Amino acid sequence: MIRLENVSKFYYTKGVIAVGFSKINLNFDVGEFVAITGESGSGKSTLLNVISGLDTYEEGEMYVNGEETSHYTEKDFEDYRRKYIGNIFQNFNLVNSYTVYQNIALVMQLSGTKNKDIKKRVNELIDKVGLTEYKNTKASKLSGGQKQRVAIARALAKDTPIIIADEPTGNLDSESAAGIIELLASIAKEKLVIIVTHNYDQVAPYVTRKIKMHDGKVLEDSVVNAREEKVEDTALTEEYENTRFFTKVRLGIRNAFNIPIKFLLLTFVFIFITVALTMEIGIFQSEKWENGILGYSWVFDNTSANRIIVKNVDKNKEAQPFTQADIDKISKMDNVGRLITQDLFVDSPVSLESVDDNDYAYIYGNAVSLDEYKDITPDYGRMPEKDDELLLIATKNNYYLSLTKKGVNELFGQELYDSSVHFGDKKKTDNTYKVVGVKIMDAKDDVMLNSHSILIAGTNKFLNDRLLTTNYVYSKTYVTIGNAKDKASDNYYPMYTVRFSNKVEPGTAWVSTNYNYNFKSMYCVGENVNIRVENTYYEDSLDLKIAGTYNKAKFKEFMDLEEWQTYEDCDGFIFINVNDYNSLFEHDTYQMSVFVSDEQRVEETAEALRDAGYDTLVIKDTLQSEEGAVIMELLTQIVTVTLAIVLLIISYFVIRIILKSRNVYYSTVRMLGGNTSVCRDLLVIDLLVDANLAYIISMAAFHILYKFFPDVYVLNNIVEFVTGWQFVAVYLIVVLISVIISIRYASKLFKKSTMVTIKEEV
Ligand code: ADP
Ligand code: MG
């Protein structure tokens, strides 16, 4: 059955050639029980390894059933081992974490046997080697003799014609050893059994042939006990099948769990990968949103996709004021959700800051009339009842609300002032407000609402204050004193700054005593002052009389100096009555904003407005966002991919260390006939189980932790900002990393096997 002709085996290590054995001529047949003896280093193991196909040979020819093997590839030897060889080792090579049953079944599972057949055969074998009561005991719990019995049963499970045992009793006491030899002798009746032993006397009564080796050569080859009868070589008809897919899945899952420490470490690595990726995406997402790069406009503050600006133009494209009839007509049009007649207002955001610098709070949003929200019930606090009380309306994950770390209740205590402009000492002269209620709404439930701004609802008094601020901030003011020669510079920062004081009578103004020097008479009181305001679509002017001049002492009656101001800084201030200023803006409506109730119908509605004779500007068409959004999106992707690669590399090295302990398992699987692709698949499934579990654990942890610690920035980013698709992407990356690592590790693992290394060096 096996014939060696002048076979030699050399080892090449670091340029030194060692002889395993040389010019061996031997012939083995089924029914033989061969004992190989000889001192250590004489080449016994090398010979067995060559016969087993675990090692290649360099010279001569080995015939298997008459077939030459010198041209065999690694794959051919894999097939050969599967079909012919059952190995038994001195150190058993059992899978310690598997039970007796699982160890024996493994070899049959690898060769694709059906489960039903496996069960029957394994139970038979367990009975045969006398381990019936240890069937479900883990291999690690067995004695040496019991382990070797399992190894024999395993070698028999494959039903190969050749059993090769290298010092199978080397680690056993003499009593166990005798039992093992008897067992092997009984097997040898229908197989070829070759064993290497140091203790020939022990096997002498059973063996049919003795081979003594010395220095890589056969010294003696003698028939000991005649074989009972000559057994014919059995033709191998049974074709080897590939390991079944579900078997691989079952083994892979079992492997994932059966060494708890390995399982925990691997799962931890994948949790780390999942958390790092999700965190990174979460930070980018919230950053993107916070910067408002999506939908950013330099011109319009409210960039709602539902917004259309409407103007009334005549045939010559001249702006005309809207009449009440126009307003009624437009508000009744289809899809018009809300019509804002004070258009400038929509783009004049309110910045409310806490008066107390130490207890910082900041709210940014659009002022709206409380009248429009009369019927709602706040989610926190109550509805405003006084002029200085405000209701906030915001989406659930609003940034400014999230900044109030201790939640809205803390906000309720704050005294806030409008920091977009203030006309004096904020602590004394400006109006201050208090938030008394918060309503959480979905962006789609309110046409004006978007995720990055809050609607700030107040009484008419609040809106009038806002109107003043809006007009003041968004209009240029020109001041002309006396005759044209004294006209102030008409650039954006006029020489004169208009300030308000109720101490100034309507129709009059107060200026610094220095203004006297502008006049020949050195006296400006009684002179004329023209105040002209101008903004994008409107201008008006008004004449006032200078009622008096202020010096430092008098200035204090109008306004307190701020810490950073000196009196000289305020030299250009001209104090007027606020009602005079407001009267400049009492004018017809030239521009309005329509908020369309359904984002999908914006184009349609704009067209209807144009058909009705109005000029329209669809805000979302003016956004300069595209570029910024694309860059941000690209950046997220680049950073995510880079991070994934870095994580892949780091985790590869960590996982490699963890998997080192599994090398024994995989070489055992290979010895048992599992080819490299089976080992790779088992490893892939093993890591996939960890990766999936890690992903599930991480996701559950994010959401559960967020319930208890909603203020943790990172958790908030992940839960509120990472989209469904991004979670899917993270999942795919984690899975991909696990697959790449297992395939890479598997290929490294098998490169390292002695056989291949030796082949490469030849
Ligand atoms: P035995 O099993 O009879 O003790 P071996 O077959 O293990 O002997 O060794 C035979 C010879 O081959 C020895 O000289 C040994 O040093 C050498 N040898 C065995 N394995 C290797 C190896 N992997 N690399 C280099 N030399 C080896
Ligand atoms: Mg040896």
Coordinates of C-alpha atoms and ligand atoms in Angstrom, one line a residue, residues 9-13 16-21 37-49 55 166-167 196 198 213 215-216 754 758, ligand 1:
K9 CA 14.4 13.9 3.7
F10 CA 16.7 16.9 4.4
Y11 CA 16.1 19.9 6.6
Y12 CA 17.5 23.3 5.5
T13 CA 17.7 25.7 8.3
V16 CA 22.7 24.3 7.5
I17 CA 21.5 21.0 6.1
A18 CA 20.3 18.3 8.5
V19 CA 19.4 14.8 7.4
G20 CA 16.0 13.6 8.6
F21 CA 16.6 10.3 7.0
T37 CA 12.4 2.0 17.3
G38 CA 15.7 3.7 17.5
E39 CA 17.5 6.3 19.6
S40 CA 16.4 9.9 19.6
G41 CA 17.3 11.8 16.5
S42 CA 17.5 8.7 14.3
G43 CA 14.7 9.9 12.0
K44 CA 11.6 8.0 13.3
S45 CA 9.3 11.0 13.5
T46 CA 10.5 12.4 10.2
L47 CA 9.7 9.1 8.6
L48 CA 6.2 9.1 10.1
N49 CA 5.7 12.7 9.0
D55 CA 6.2 16.6 5.5
D166 CA 4.3 8.7 17.1
E167 CA 5.1 7.5 20.7
V196 CA 7.1 4.7 17.0
H198 CA 10.9 3.8 22.9
M213 CA 16.4 3.1 12.7
D215 CA 21.2 7.9 12.0
G216 CA 18.5 8.3 9.3
T754 CA 6.6 23.7 8.8
I758 CA 10.5 24.1 4.3
Ligands
ADP1 P1 13.4 11.0 16.2 O1 11.9 11.2 16.0 O2 13.9 9.6 15.8 O3 13.9 11.4 17.5 P2 13.5 13.1 14.2 O4 12.9 12.5 13.1 O5 12.7 14.0 15.0 O6 14.1 12.0 15.1 O7 14.9 13.8 13.7 C1 15.7 13.3 12.8 C2 16.8 14.3 12.4 O8 16.2 15.4 11.8 C3 17.5 14.9 13.7 O9 18.8 15.0 13.4 C4 16.8 16.2 13.9 O10 17.7 17.1 14.5 C5 16.5 16.6 12.5 N1 15.3 17.4 12.5 C6 14.0 16.9 12.8 N2 13.1 17.9 12.6 C7 13.8 19.0 12.1 C8 13.4 20.3 11.7 N3 12.2 20.7 11.8 N4 14.4 21.1 11.3 C9 15.7 20.7 11.2 N5 16.1 19.5 11.6 C10 15.2 18.6 12.0

